[in-house]
Structures are given as C-alpha cells and as structure tokens.
Amino acid sequence: MICQWPILGRIEALLEFRAFPAANPAAMTLKTRFAPSPTGDLHIGSVRTALFCWLYARRFGGQFVLRVEDTDRERSTQESIDAILNGMAWVGLDYDEGPYFQSERFPRYREVAANMLADGSAYHCYCTPEELEAMRAEQIARGENPRYDGRCRERREPRDGIEPVVRFKNPREGVVIVDDMVRGPVEFDNSGLDDLIIMRADGTPTYHFSVVIDDSDSEITHVIRGDDHLNNTPRQINIIEALGLTRPQYAHVPMILGEDGSRLSKRHGAVNVLEYREQGYLADALLNYLVRLGWSHGDQEIFSRDEMIRLFDIEDVNPSAARFSPEKLAWINQQHIMAADIDILSEQLAVQYKRMGIDTQQGPPLKAVIDAFRERATTLEEMAESSWYLFDDVTEIDAKASKKHLRPAVKEPLLALRNHLAEQDPWEASAIHAAIDAVAADCEINFGKLGQPLRVAVTGGSVSPPIDITVELVGKDRSLERIDRALAYIDKRISGSGS
RNA sequence: GUCCCCAUCGUCUAGUGGCCUAGGACUCCAGCCUUUCACGCUGGCAACAGGGGUUCGACUCCCCUUGGGGACGCCA
C-alpha cells in the first residue's frame, strides 16, 4: 500500500528506528523518565523529581528510564555525566533502561526534522543571532512580548554564507490545554507562542524537539518533571500534534526553594546530592525528606523506601513550592540512623573516620560504637567527630571541662576508682558501673560526682554516651592511662595553686 | 512588560462545604526521665494573606487585589 499522507510516512519512520528497544505493542506499560542535562552537579531538586518519577514507576509496576540530555555540546561535560550517574547510584534510584544519550541520536532528530521541512510543518530560518537579538531588544523597548515574528516563514531563497536553523511552524490560533495531573487543566493561547527553533545551525536539535521525539520513541507514558517546564509544555504538545504522535500524561511537580523562598542555589548550602553523602546523610533519609516536600500521607513523617513505594501517588502531590529545611532533614536523618541496619551504618561510619584520618584498627568494633552513638548523632560525620577519642590519643583535655570536673577534691575518689578498675577482668560496662558505684558509696558522693570526672579524664570532654559504656569502649589500658594523666593534672593543680 | 503557576503556624504539611475551639511534624520554650549528652515522654508559643461573592453554613467553591515563584535563548 502506498502511503499518501506524509504524516503516515513519518510514523512508519518512527517505528523503523531501532536505537531504542523495539516497541512491544501488546504491553503499553507505564513508563517514566528522568532526563537531566549534564551541565553541572546532580542538584537536590532534580533528585526529588527523579524520585517522584521512580516512585511512580515502582508503585504501579512500570519502567523507569534515565536519559541524558546532552544536545548542547558546548556545556555538556563528562564530569557532569559521572556526577549524575554516581548520584543516582548513591540514592539508589535504579533505572530499567538507559542511560540513553541524546548526543548519540542526532541522525534521528535530523531525519524527523527533514520530514517536517518536507511537509511544511517546519521551515528554514536565516536570521542571524545578532538580528534576533536586535529584534528582541526593539520589542522590549516598545513594551511588547519578545518573540520571533515569523519573518522567514515564507522565505524561499537561502541567504549567502548563512547556515539556517530549522523552526517549527507553531499554530497561530487556537488554544492548547495541558491536562496536568498535579494542576488540572491549564490553558495556553497559541497567539502567545512563537516559532521555536528545533534544529540549530550546526545540525544539533534543541531541547523541545529532542524531548518530544525521545519520549515518543521510548514510549514514555508519564512525563513527570519540574514546574519550570509547564510553560514549555504547550510548545511541545504542538510539535507532538504536528507529528501525529501520542501525548504523554503530564505531571509538573513544584520546585524546591531555598530557606528564604528564592530559587534553591549554592548559597543556600549543599545542593549537590553527593555532598550529603560526604556529610554523613543516609540516602534513605534524604529521599524520605525529599518525598515529604510536596507529598504527604496523613501525619506520617518517617518512611522506608518500601513504604514510599507502597504509598506514593502523583494524585497526592500538592501544587505549591516548598522550602528546603536543613533542620528537618537533620532530624529525619537521625531518625533513620536510629533505625538503620548496623552493617550499612558501620560501612559509612568507616568512611567518615577515614576522611578524618582516624585509624580504626586500634579501638572498639564499629558496631559497638554505633550502638552507643546512634541516638546522639544527627549525621555519620557527627558521629565520627564525637567519638574520635575511642581511637585517637587524648593529648589535651578540654580546658573548661577539666577546670570544672578535675578538682583537687576528686583526687582521692578517682585514685580509688583507678585501682578498682585496674582489677577488672573482664572489662565490661556492668562491672565498670559496679566499680563506680562502690567507690562513690565509699567516698559518700553520688555517682555523678565521680562519673563526670571520669568522663573528662577518659574522653577529654564532658559529653559522651553513658560513662560505663564509654569506659568499656575506650578500653582498659587506655582508660587507666588517661585516668593517671588526669590524676597528674590534679596534682599539678594542687601544687600550682599552693593549696 | 506579557503569559503561566502558587497561597493554612517561622518551615514541611493534614484538611476536598458542617467532624475546625483548624490536626501532626521540624524549630523554639518549659518540665519529666537522667551520671553528661542524646533518645523518649508531657505541656506551651504559633496559621486559614486581604476584599468581595455563592450557600442555611465556608480553610474548603467563584471573582478581584496583594504577595511569591516560573517561562519568555541557536540552555535544558
């Protein structure tokens, strides 16, 4: 059969293309995609968008695709591609297809553009960037909307020495209704849209064009993306219509703002996901925090990965932008640390010690450290920072703490305790506790009056987990040695002050 | 400037016309627990942006104002 409609010819061309896995017409499953452009770090806001896409696919048994939008050869970098891949891997948003790279599909875009040129839905434009710039400036000066006026629409003749771009012939009348899953129907007037460039002079496609083709070729059913794309959607829909393709469902999720309500950026703190890993946040905790920005399930605050998948739905995403709160993230991270699997925690705690240059070979097992510290640390970094004395030498005692707790009066009890402890075998918290109890009773002081000096002696500071556990973790030799040093400090203080 | 979106405690949110004297969470404050710090527990401060409608009845529906955000590139 001979195809008479150019549009059908195009559809056949679409079907023949094999860069994506062949279409399976039998099962049109739900499919979402995350499509970042590799022009910087993987932004925390992008991660939330990716999370929503991933969650939606997982929830309804669909597929999740990763596509790298690197059509801008100038700005795309390998470094940034690595950042995206590493970031996705860290947060554990696994994809069923991809990563696809648009830069590998240039022939495909050229093919579709050529067809559009042939059937008149697109045209060559010979205006130079300078001319366009001038046009915009004039329009703004006149108080008009800056937009391309379509002056090349009817042009037949090329211009010497100018490589043309390809523009899409956007309808001049009528309206486009975007039926958004988050916002409901949103109406745009075609009169407010202009003929956008779909192919640059260098033969590479622009964003609006490549998205449409890729989403269609890879059979994306749900386009879930940031709010900032809502205005772009009618343009893309017009291209879809011109090509006779199927529209996906759209869901434009709200953006994440900084604490001050302006667009989230570096000056608000860490925006690169990988920085959160470095600071000792748990990937699950970060996702938990992110999912609660714009989505909720009753009064529940803490969600495991599985719960998120089981409960998430785009229908429950609210349309307003949310501000990023480091305090709440910290709290959620702590909640996750308290509940997390100990193997995962020790793995990441080890990374933190390593970063700090602390050798954990000599000292208590990491799991014991975690048991003692998990409910008093907001991040793993913090946990490592507050437990250094379990591994490193205490060469200096906090001045304030020693002044307050290592007083002449505690010399006798502390010495007695030292001798008690020297006898302990095995070295464990319950026995240590009993020793402190006994000495305190002997000296007729309460537990705290002896415990706190001991804490200062053994940790060099006034804050630690329960003293018996702390002393156990520090170890017998180290503890005795440190108590001796504290005793010497007290002696020096006695002779020094002449009392 | 034009177009689009949004609007409940400081922040994240619940709330889909009567269940609201507006609930939960973070932060902050007070207290309890306690050998320090945390955890945990109890209590407290704190909001429907303003104005018009619709309705017997509006946080909930409609309109306007105001405020915030976004888009208007040979960036995505």
Coordinates of C-alpha atoms (C1' of nucleotides) in Angstrom, one line a residue:
Chain A
M1 CA 0.0 0.0 0.0
I2 CA 1.3 3.4 -0.9
C3 CA 1.1 5.9 1.8
Q4 CA -0.3 9.2 0.6
W5 CA -0.2 11.2 3.8
P6 CA 3.2 12.5 4.7
I7 CA 2.3 12.1 8.3
L8 CA 1.8 8.4 8.0
G9 CA 5.2 8.2 6.3
R10 CA 6.7 9.8 9.4
I11 CA 5.0 7.4 11.7
E12 CA 6.5 4.5 9.8
A13 CA 9.9 6.1 10.0
L14 CA 9.4 6.3 13.7
L15 CA 8.6 2.7 14.0
E16 CA 11.5 1.6 12.0
F17 CA 14.0 3.4 14.1
R18 CA 15.9 1.0 16.4
A19 CA 18.1 2.9 18.7
F20 CA 15.6 2.3 21.5
P21 CA 14.4 -1.3 22.2
A22 CA 11.7 -2.3 19.8
A23 CA 8.2 -1.4 20.7
N24 CA 6.1 -4.0 22.3
P25 CA 2.5 -3.1 21.2
A26 CA 1.0 -5.8 23.4
A27 CA 2.0 -4.3 26.6
M28 CA 2.0 -0.5 26.9
T29 CA 3.2 -0.3 30.4
L30 CA 3.5 2.7 32.5
K31 CA 6.9 4.4 31.8
T32 CA 8.5 7.4 33.4
R33 CA 11.8 9.0 32.7
F34 CA 14.3 11.3 34.4
A35 CA 16.1 13.5 31.9
P36 CA 18.8 15.7 33.3
S37 CA 21.2 17.7 31.3
P38 CA 24.9 17.1 32.2
T39 CA 25.8 20.7 32.8
G40 CA 26.7 20.6 36.5
D41 CA 26.2 18.6 39.7
L42 CA 23.2 16.5 40.3
H43 CA 21.0 19.0 42.1
I44 CA 18.9 18.1 45.1
G45 CA 15.8 19.4 43.3
S46 CA 16.5 17.2 40.3
V47 CA 16.8 14.3 42.7
R48 CA 13.4 14.9 44.0
T49 CA 11.9 15.0 40.5
A50 CA 13.8 11.8 39.8
L51 CA 12.4 10.3 43.0
F52 CA 8.8 11.1 42.0
C53 CA 9.4 9.5 38.6
W54 CA 11.0 6.4 40.1
L55 CA 8.4 6.1 42.8
Y56 CA 5.5 6.4 40.4
A57 CA 7.0 3.7 38.1
R58 CA 7.8 1.4 41.0
R59 CA 4.4 1.9 42.6
F60 CA 2.5 0.9 39.5
G61 CA 4.8 -1.8 38.2
G62 CA 6.1 0.4 35.4
Q63 CA 9.5 1.2 33.9
F64 CA 11.9 4.0 34.8
V65 CA 14.3 5.4 32.2
L66 CA 17.3 7.5 32.6
R67 CA 18.1 9.8 29.6
V68 CA 20.9 12.3 29.5
E69 CA 20.0 15.4 27.6
D70 CA 23.4 16.4 26.2
T71 CA 22.3 18.1 23.0
D72 CA 24.2 21.2 23.9
R73 CA 27.7 20.1 23.1
E74 CA 29.2 23.3 24.5
R75 CA 28.0 22.8 28.0
S76 CA 27.8 19.1 28.5
T77 CA 30.7 17.5 30.3
Q78 CA 31.8 14.0 31.1
E79 CA 32.4 15.1 34.6
S80 CA 28.8 16.1 35.0
I81 CA 27.6 12.8 33.4
D82 CA 29.6 11.0 36.1
A83 CA 28.1 13.2 38.8
I84 CA 24.6 12.2 37.6
L85 CA 25.4 8.5 37.4
N86 CA 27.1 8.5 40.8
G87 CA 24.4 10.5 42.4
M88 CA 21.7 8.2 41.1
A89 CA 23.6 5.2 42.2
W90 CA 24.1 6.6 45.7
V91 CA 20.5 7.4 46.3
G92 CA 19.6 4.0 44.8
L93 CA 17.2 5.2 42.1
D94 CA 17.8 2.3 39.7
Y95 CA 16.6 2.5 36.1
D96 CA 15.3 -0.1 33.8
E97 CA 16.6 1.5 30.7
G98 CA 19.4 3.7 29.9
P99 CA 21.3 5.8 30.4
Y100 CA 20.5 7.0 26.9
F101 CA 22.4 9.9 25.4
Q102 CA 20.7 12.3 23.1
S103 CA 24.1 13.0 21.5
E104 CA 24.0 9.5 20.1
R105 CA 20.7 10.1 18.4
F106 CA 21.5 13.1 16.2
P107 CA 20.7 11.3 12.9
R108 CA 17.3 10.5 14.3
Y109 CA 16.5 14.1 15.0
R110 CA 17.8 15.2 11.6
E111 CA 15.6 12.6 10.0
V112 CA 12.4 13.9 11.7
A113 CA 13.4 17.5 11.0
A114 CA 13.8 16.7 7.3
N115 CA 10.4 15.2 7.2
M116 CA 8.9 18.3 8.8
L117 CA 10.7 20.5 6.4
A118 CA 9.3 18.4 3.5
D119 CA 5.7 18.6 4.7
G120 CA 5.8 22.3 5.7
S121 CA 5.4 21.9 9.4
A122 CA 8.8 23.4 9.8
Y123 CA 10.9 25.9 7.8
H124 CA 14.5 27.2 7.4
C125 CA 15.2 30.5 9.1
Y126 CA 18.2 32.5 8.0
C127 CA 18.1 35.2 10.7
T128 CA 21.4 35.6 12.5
P129 CA 21.7 35.6 16.3
E130 CA 22.5 39.3 16.1
E131 CA 19.4 40.1 14.1
L132 CA 17.3 38.1 16.6
E133 CA 18.9 39.9 19.4
A134 CA 18.2 43.3 17.8
M135 CA 14.6 42.2 17.2
R136 CA 14.1 41.3 20.8
A137 CA 15.6 44.5 22.0
E138 CA 13.3 46.5 19.9
Q139 CA 10.3 44.6 21.0
I140 CA 11.1 45.1 24.6
A141 CA 11.7 48.8 24.0
R142 CA 8.3 49.0 22.6
G143 CA 6.9 47.2 25.6
E144 CA 6.0 44.2 23.5
N145 CA 6.5 40.5 24.2
P146 CA 9.9 39.3 23.0
R147 CA 9.2 36.7 20.4
Y148 CA 10.1 35.6 16.9
D149 CA 7.9 37.4 14.3
G150 CA 8.0 34.6 11.8
R151 CA 9.7 36.7 9.1
C152 CA 11.3 33.6 7.5
R153 CA 8.1 31.6 7.3
E154 CA 7.5 32.4 3.6
R155 CA 11.2 32.8 2.6
R156 CA 12.2 30.6 -0.4
E157 CA 15.7 31.8 -1.1
P158 CA 18.7 30.9 1.1
R159 CA 21.0 33.7 2.3
D160 CA 24.6 33.5 1.2
G161 CA 27.0 32.4 3.9
I162 CA 24.4 31.7 6.4
E163 CA 23.7 28.2 7.7
P164 CA 19.9 28.2 8.5
V165 CA 18.2 26.9 11.6
V166 CA 15.0 24.9 11.5
R167 CA 12.0 26.5 13.0
F168 CA 8.7 24.8 14.0
K169 CA 5.7 26.4 12.5
N170 CA 3.6 26.9 15.6
P171 CA -0.1 27.3 15.1
R172 CA -1.1 31.0 15.3
E173 CA -4.6 30.5 16.6
G174 CA -6.4 28.3 19.0
V175 CA -5.5 27.1 22.4
V176 CA -3.6 24.2 23.9
I177 CA -4.9 22.6 27.0
V178 CA -2.3 20.9 29.2
D179 CA -4.2 18.4 31.3
D180 CA -1.8 18.2 34.2
M181 CA -2.0 15.5 36.9
V182 CA -0.9 17.9 39.6
R183 CA -2.6 21.2 38.4
G184 CA -5.6 20.1 36.4
P185 CA -6.2 21.7 33.0
V186 CA -4.1 24.7 32.1
E187 CA -4.9 26.7 29.0
F188 CA -2.4 28.4 26.8
D189 CA -3.2 30.6 23.8
N190 CA -1.2 29.9 20.7
S191 CA -1.1 33.6 20.0
G192 CA 1.3 33.9 22.8
L193 CA 3.7 31.3 21.4
D194 CA 6.2 31.8 18.6
D195 CA 8.0 29.6 16.1
L196 CA 10.7 28.0 18.1
I197 CA 14.0 26.7 16.8
I198 CA 14.1 22.9 16.7
M199 CA 17.4 22.4 14.9
R200 CA 20.4 24.7 15.4
A201 CA 22.6 25.9 12.6
D202 CA 25.2 23.2 13.5
G203 CA 22.6 20.5 12.9
T204 CA 22.0 19.6 16.5
P205 CA 18.5 19.6 17.9
T206 CA 17.2 21.8 20.7
Y207 CA 15.6 20.6 23.8
H208 CA 11.9 21.0 22.9
F209 CA 12.5 18.9 19.8
S210 CA 14.6 16.1 21.2
V211 CA 12.4 15.6 24.3
V212 CA 9.3 15.1 22.1
I213 CA 11.0 12.6 19.8
D214 CA 12.7 10.7 22.6
D215 CA 9.7 10.5 24.8
S216 CA 7.7 9.2 21.9
D217 CA 10.3 6.8 20.6
S218 CA 10.9 5.3 24.0
E219 CA 7.1 5.2 24.8
I220 CA 7.1 7.3 27.9
T221 CA 3.6 7.3 29.2
H222 CA 4.1 9.9 32.0
V223 CA 6.2 12.9 31.9
I224 CA 6.9 13.9 35.4
R225 CA 9.1 17.0 35.6
G226 CA 9.7 20.3 37.4
D227 CA 7.2 23.1 37.4
D228 CA 9.5 25.3 35.4
H229 CA 8.6 23.2 32.3
L230 CA 4.9 23.9 32.5
N231 CA 5.2 26.8 30.2
N232 CA 7.2 24.7 27.7
T233 CA 4.5 22.1 27.5
P234 CA 2.1 23.7 25.0
R235 CA 5.0 24.1 22.6
Q236 CA 5.9 20.5 22.9
I237 CA 2.3 19.5 22.5
N238 CA 2.1 21.4 19.3
I239 CA 5.1 19.5 18.0
I240 CA 3.6 16.3 19.1
E241 CA 0.3 17.2 17.3
A242 CA 2.2 18.1 14.1
L243 CA 4.0 14.8 14.2
G244 CA 0.8 12.9 14.9
L245 CA 2.3 11.3 18.0
T246 CA 0.6 10.4 21.2
R247 CA 0.6 12.8 24.1
P248 CA 2.0 11.5 27.3
Q249 CA 0.4 12.3 30.6
Y250 CA 2.0 15.3 32.2
A251 CA 2.7 16.0 35.9
H252 CA 4.5 19.1 36.8
V253 CA 5.8 18.9 40.3
P254 CA 6.6 22.0 42.3
M255 CA 10.1 23.3 42.7
I256 CA 12.2 23.3 45.8
L257 CA 13.0 26.8 47.1
G258 CA 15.8 27.8 49.4
E259 CA 15.1 28.7 53.0
D260 CA 14.5 32.3 52.1
G261 CA 12.0 31.4 49.4
S262 CA 14.2 32.1 46.4
R263 CA 15.3 29.6 43.9
L264 CA 17.5 26.9 45.6
S265 CA 21.1 27.5 44.9
K266 CA 24.6 27.1 46.2
R267 CA 24.3 30.0 48.5
H268 CA 21.7 28.0 50.5
G269 CA 24.2 25.4 51.3
A270 CA 24.7 22.0 49.7
V271 CA 22.7 21.4 46.5
N272 CA 24.8 18.6 45.1
V273 CA 23.5 15.3 46.3
L274 CA 26.9 13.8 46.7
E275 CA 27.7 16.4 49.3
Y276 CA 25.1 14.9 51.5
R277 CA 26.8 11.5 51.3
E278 CA 30.0 13.2 52.4
Q279 CA 28.4 14.9 55.3
G280 CA 27.1 11.5 56.5
Y281 CA 23.5 11.6 55.5
L282 CA 21.8 8.3 54.7
A283 CA 20.4 8.0 51.2
D284 CA 17.1 6.7 52.5
A285 CA 16.8 9.6 54.9
L286 CA 17.5 12.1 52.1
L287 CA 14.8 10.5 50.0
N288 CA 12.5 10.5 52.9
Y289 CA 13.0 14.2 53.4
L290 CA 12.6 14.9 49.7
V291 CA 9.5 12.9 49.3
R292 CA 7.8 14.9 52.0
L293 CA 8.3 18.1 50.1
G294 CA 5.1 18.4 48.2
W295 CA 3.8 15.0 49.2
S296 CA 2.4 13.6 52.3
H297 CA 0.5 10.6 53.7
G298 CA -1.6 11.7 56.7
D299 CA 0.6 12.5 59.7
Q300 CA 3.4 10.1 58.8
E301 CA 6.8 11.6 58.7
I302 CA 9.2 8.7 58.5
F303 CA 9.0 6.4 55.5
S304 CA 11.2 3.5 54.5
R305 CA 11.9 3.0 50.8
D306 CA 9.3 0.3 50.6
E307 CA 6.6 2.4 52.4
M308 CA 7.3 5.2 50.0
I309 CA 6.8 2.9 47.0
R310 CA 3.6 1.4 48.5
L311 CA 2.1 4.7 49.4
F312 CA 3.2 7.2 46.7
D313 CA 0.9 8.6 44.1
I314 CA 1.1 11.7 41.9
E315 CA -2.5 12.4 42.8
D316 CA -1.3 13.3 46.3
V317 CA 1.4 15.7 45.2
N318 CA 0.4 19.2 46.2
P319 CA 1.0 22.0 43.7
S320 CA 2.8 24.6 45.8
A321 CA 6.5 25.1 46.0
A322 CA 8.3 24.1 49.2
R323 CA 11.3 25.4 51.0
F324 CA 14.2 23.4 51.9
S325 CA 14.8 22.9 55.7
P326 CA 18.2 21.6 56.8
E327 CA 16.9 21.2 60.3
K328 CA 14.2 18.9 59.4
L329 CA 16.5 16.9 57.1
A330 CA 18.8 16.5 60.1
W331 CA 16.0 15.3 62.3
I332 CA 14.9 12.8 59.7
N333 CA 18.4 11.6 59.2
Q334 CA 18.7 11.0 62.9
Q335 CA 15.5 9.0 62.9
H336 CA 16.9 6.9 60.1
I337 CA 20.2 6.4 61.8
M338 CA 18.4 5.2 64.9
A339 CA 16.6 2.6 62.9
A340 CA 19.1 1.7 60.2
D341 CA 20.8 -1.6 59.6
I342 CA 24.0 -1.7 61.6
D343 CA 26.1 -3.1 58.7
I344 CA 25.1 -0.1 56.5
L345 CA 25.9 2.3 59.3
S346 CA 29.3 0.8 60.1
E347 CA 30.3 0.9 56.5
Q348 CA 29.5 4.6 56.2
L349 CA 30.9 5.4 59.6
A350 CA 34.2 3.8 58.5
V351 CA 34.2 6.2 55.5
Q352 CA 33.8 9.1 57.8
Y353 CA 36.7 8.1 60.1
K354 CA 38.8 7.6 57.0
R355 CA 38.0 11.1 55.8
M356 CA 39.1 12.4 59.2
G357 CA 42.3 10.4 59.1
I358 CA 41.4 8.3 62.1
D359 CA 42.7 4.8 62.1
T360 CA 40.1 2.4 63.5
Q361 CA 42.3 -0.6 63.7
Q362 CA 43.2 0.1 67.3
G363 CA 39.9 0.5 69.2
P364 CA 36.5 -0.9 69.7
P365 CA 34.5 -2.6 66.9
L366 CA 32.5 -0.1 64.9
K367 CA 29.2 -1.9 65.7
A368 CA 29.7 -1.3 69.4
V369 CA 30.4 2.4 68.6
I370 CA 27.2 2.6 66.7
D371 CA 25.2 1.1 69.5
A372 CA 26.5 3.7 71.8
F373 CA 26.2 6.7 69.5
R374 CA 23.4 6.1 67.1
E375 CA 20.8 8.1 69.1
R376 CA 23.1 11.0 69.8
A377 CA 24.2 11.9 66.3
T378 CA 22.4 13.7 63.5
T379 CA 24.8 12.5 60.8
L380 CA 27.5 9.9 60.5
E381 CA 30.0 12.7 60.2
E382 CA 28.9 14.0 63.5
M383 CA 29.1 10.5 65.0
A384 CA 32.7 10.2 63.8
E385 CA 33.6 13.6 65.1
S386 CA 32.2 13.0 68.6
S387 CA 33.8 9.6 69.0
W388 CA 37.3 10.3 68.0
Y389 CA 38.7 9.6 71.5
L390 CA 37.9 5.9 71.1
F391 CA 40.6 5.6 68.5
D392 CA 43.0 8.6 68.9
D393 CA 45.1 9.6 71.8
V394 CA 43.6 12.2 74.1
T395 CA 46.5 14.6 74.3
E396 CA 44.6 17.6 75.5
I397 CA 41.7 17.9 77.9
D398 CA 39.0 20.5 77.3
A399 CA 40.0 23.4 79.5
K400 CA 36.5 24.2 80.7
A401 CA 35.7 20.6 81.5
S402 CA 38.9 19.9 83.4
K403 CA 38.6 23.1 85.4
K404 CA 35.1 22.2 86.4
H405 CA 35.4 18.5 87.0
L406 CA 39.1 17.7 87.7
R407 CA 39.2 19.4 91.1
P408 CA 41.5 18.6 94.0
A409 CA 38.6 17.1 95.8
V410 CA 38.1 14.3 93.3
K411 CA 41.7 13.1 93.5
E412 CA 41.1 10.5 96.2
P413 CA 37.9 9.0 94.8
L414 CA 39.4 9.0 91.3
L415 CA 42.5 7.2 92.5
A416 CA 40.4 4.7 94.4
L417 CA 38.4 4.1 91.3
R418 CA 41.5 3.7 89.2
N419 CA 42.7 1.0 91.5
H420 CA 39.3 -0.7 91.4
L421 CA 39.3 -0.6 87.6
A422 CA 42.8 -2.0 87.4
E423 CA 41.4 -5.2 88.9
Q424 CA 38.6 -5.6 86.5
D425 CA 38.6 -8.6 84.3
P426 CA 36.7 -9.0 82.0
W427 CA 36.4 -5.3 81.0
E428 CA 32.8 -4.6 80.6
A429 CA 30.2 -1.9 81.3
S430 CA 28.3 -3.7 84.1
A431 CA 31.5 -4.3 86.1
I432 CA 32.7 -0.8 85.4
H433 CA 29.4 0.5 86.6
A434 CA 29.6 -1.5 89.8
A435 CA 33.1 -0.2 90.4
I436 CA 32.0 3.4 90.1
D437 CA 29.0 2.6 92.4
A438 CA 31.2 1.0 95.0
V439 CA 33.8 3.8 95.1
A440 CA 31.1 6.5 95.2
A441 CA 29.5 4.8 98.1
D442 CA 32.8 4.5 99.9
C443 CA 33.6 8.2 99.4
E444 CA 30.0 9.2 100.2
I445 CA 29.5 11.1 97.0
N446 CA 26.9 10.4 94.3
F447 CA 27.5 8.6 91.1
G448 CA 27.6 11.7 89.0
K449 CA 30.3 13.4 91.2
L450 CA 32.6 10.6 90.3
G451 CA 31.3 9.7 86.8
Q452 CA 31.7 13.1 85.3
P453 CA 35.4 13.5 86.3
L454 CA 35.9 10.0 85.0
R455 CA 34.3 11.0 81.7
V456 CA 36.5 14.1 81.4
A457 CA 39.6 12.0 82.2
V458 CA 38.8 9.3 79.7
T459 CA 37.3 11.3 76.8
G460 CA 38.9 14.7 77.3
G461 CA 35.5 16.3 77.3
S462 CA 32.2 16.4 79.2
V463 CA 29.9 14.8 76.8
S464 CA 29.8 11.1 75.9
P465 CA 27.5 8.1 76.0
P466 CA 26.8 6.5 79.4
I467 CA 30.1 6.5 81.3
D468 CA 30.3 2.8 81.9
I469 CA 29.8 2.1 78.2
T470 CA 32.2 4.8 77.2
V471 CA 34.9 3.5 79.5
E472 CA 34.4 0.0 78.2
L473 CA 34.7 1.2 74.6
V474 CA 37.9 3.2 75.4
G475 CA 39.5 0.0 76.7
K476 CA 41.3 -0.9 79.8
D477 CA 44.8 0.2 79.1
R478 CA 43.8 3.4 77.6
S479 CA 41.4 4.2 80.3
L480 CA 43.9 3.6 83.1
E481 CA 46.5 5.6 81.3
R482 CA 44.1 8.5 80.8
I483 CA 43.0 8.4 84.5
D484 CA 46.6 8.5 85.5
R485 CA 47.2 11.6 83.4
A486 CA 44.1 13.2 84.9
L487 CA 45.4 12.4 88.3
A488 CA 48.7 14.0 87.4
Y489 CA 46.9 17.1 86.2
I490 CA 45.1 17.4 89.5
D491 CA 48.4 17.0 91.4
K492 CA 49.9 19.8 89.3
R493 CA 46.8 21.9 90.0
I494 CA 47.2 21.3 93.8
S495 CA 50.8 22.2 93.9
G496 CA 50.4 25.0 91.4
S497 CA 47.7 26.8 93.4
G498 CA 49.6 26.2 96.6
S499 CA 46.6 24.8 98.4
Chain B
rG1 C1' 6.3 44.1 30.4
rU2 C1' 3.4 39.6 28.6
rC3 C1' 1.9 34.7 29.8
rC4 C1' 1.6 30.6 33.4
rC5 C1' 1.5 28.6 38.3
rC6 C1' 1.0 29.0 43.6
rA7 C1' -1.1 30.9 48.6
rU8 C1' -3.2 27.0 56.2
rC9 C1' 1.5 28.1 62.3
rG10 C1' 8.7 30.8 61.0
rU11 C1' 9.2 25.9 57.9
rC12 C1' 7.0 20.9 55.9
rU13 C1' 2.1 19.7 55.9
rA14 C1' -3.4 17.4 57.3
rG15 C1' -7.9 19.5 55.8
rU16 C1' -11.9 18.2 49.3
rG17 C1' -18.9 22.8 52.5
rG18 C1' -20.9 21.4 58.5
rC19 C1' -16.4 16.4 62.1
rC20 C1' -12.2 23.0 62.8
rU21 C1' -12.4 25.8 69.5
rA22 C1' -8.1 24.2 62.4
rG23 C1' -4.7 18.3 63.5
rG24 C1' 0.5 16.3 63.0
rA25 C1' 5.9 17.2 62.3
rC26 C1' 10.6 20.3 62.4
rU27 C1' 12.4 24.6 65.1
rC28 C1' 12.0 27.3 69.8
rC29 C1' 10.4 27.4 75.2
rA30 C1' 9.1 24.9 79.9
rG31 C1' 9.0 20.3 82.6
rC32 C1' 9.8 14.9 83.4
rC33 C1' 13.3 10.9 82.8
rU34 C1' 18.7 11.1 83.8
rU35 C1' 25.8 10.2 85.9
rU36 C1' 26.9 14.2 81.0
rC37 C1' 24.9 14.5 76.0
rA38 C1' 21.2 12.5 73.4
rC39 C1' 16.9 9.4 72.9
rG40 C1' 12.0 9.2 74.9
rC41 C1' 7.7 11.4 77.3
rU42 C1' 4.4 15.7 78.9
rG43 C1' 3.0 20.6 78.0
rG44 C1' 3.4 25.5 75.6
rC45 C1' 4.1 29.6 71.7
rA46 C1' 2.4 29.8 66.7
rA47 C1' -1.6 29.8 60.8
rC48 C1' -6.6 29.6 57.2
rA49 C1' -2.8 36.8 53.0
rG50 C1' -6.9 40.8 52.2
rG51 C1' -11.7 42.0 50.0
rG52 C1' -16.0 40.6 47.6
rG53 C1' -19.5 37.0 46.2
rU54 C1' -22.1 31.6 46.1
rU55 C1' -24.6 29.0 50.3
rC56 C1' -28.7 27.8 55.8
rG57 C1' -23.3 27.2 56.5
rA58 C1' -17.0 28.4 54.0
rC59 C1' -10.0 26.9 55.4
rU60 C1' -12.7 24.3 51.7
rC61 C1' -16.3 26.7 45.5
rC62 C1' -16.1 31.5 42.2
rC63 C1' -14.0 36.6 41.3
rC64 C1' -10.7 40.6 42.3
rU65 C1' -6.4 42.5 44.9
rU66 C1' -1.9 41.6 47.1
rG67 C1' 2.4 38.6 47.7
rG68 C1' 5.7 34.7 46.0
rG69 C1' 7.6 31.6 42.1
rG70 C1' 8.3 30.3 36.9
rA71 C1' 8.6 30.9 31.5
rC72 C1' 9.5 34.3 27.5
rG73 C1' 17.6 31.7 24.3
rC74 C1' 20.7 28.6 18.0
rC75 C1' 20.2 26.4 27.7
rA76 C1' 17.7 22.4 29.4

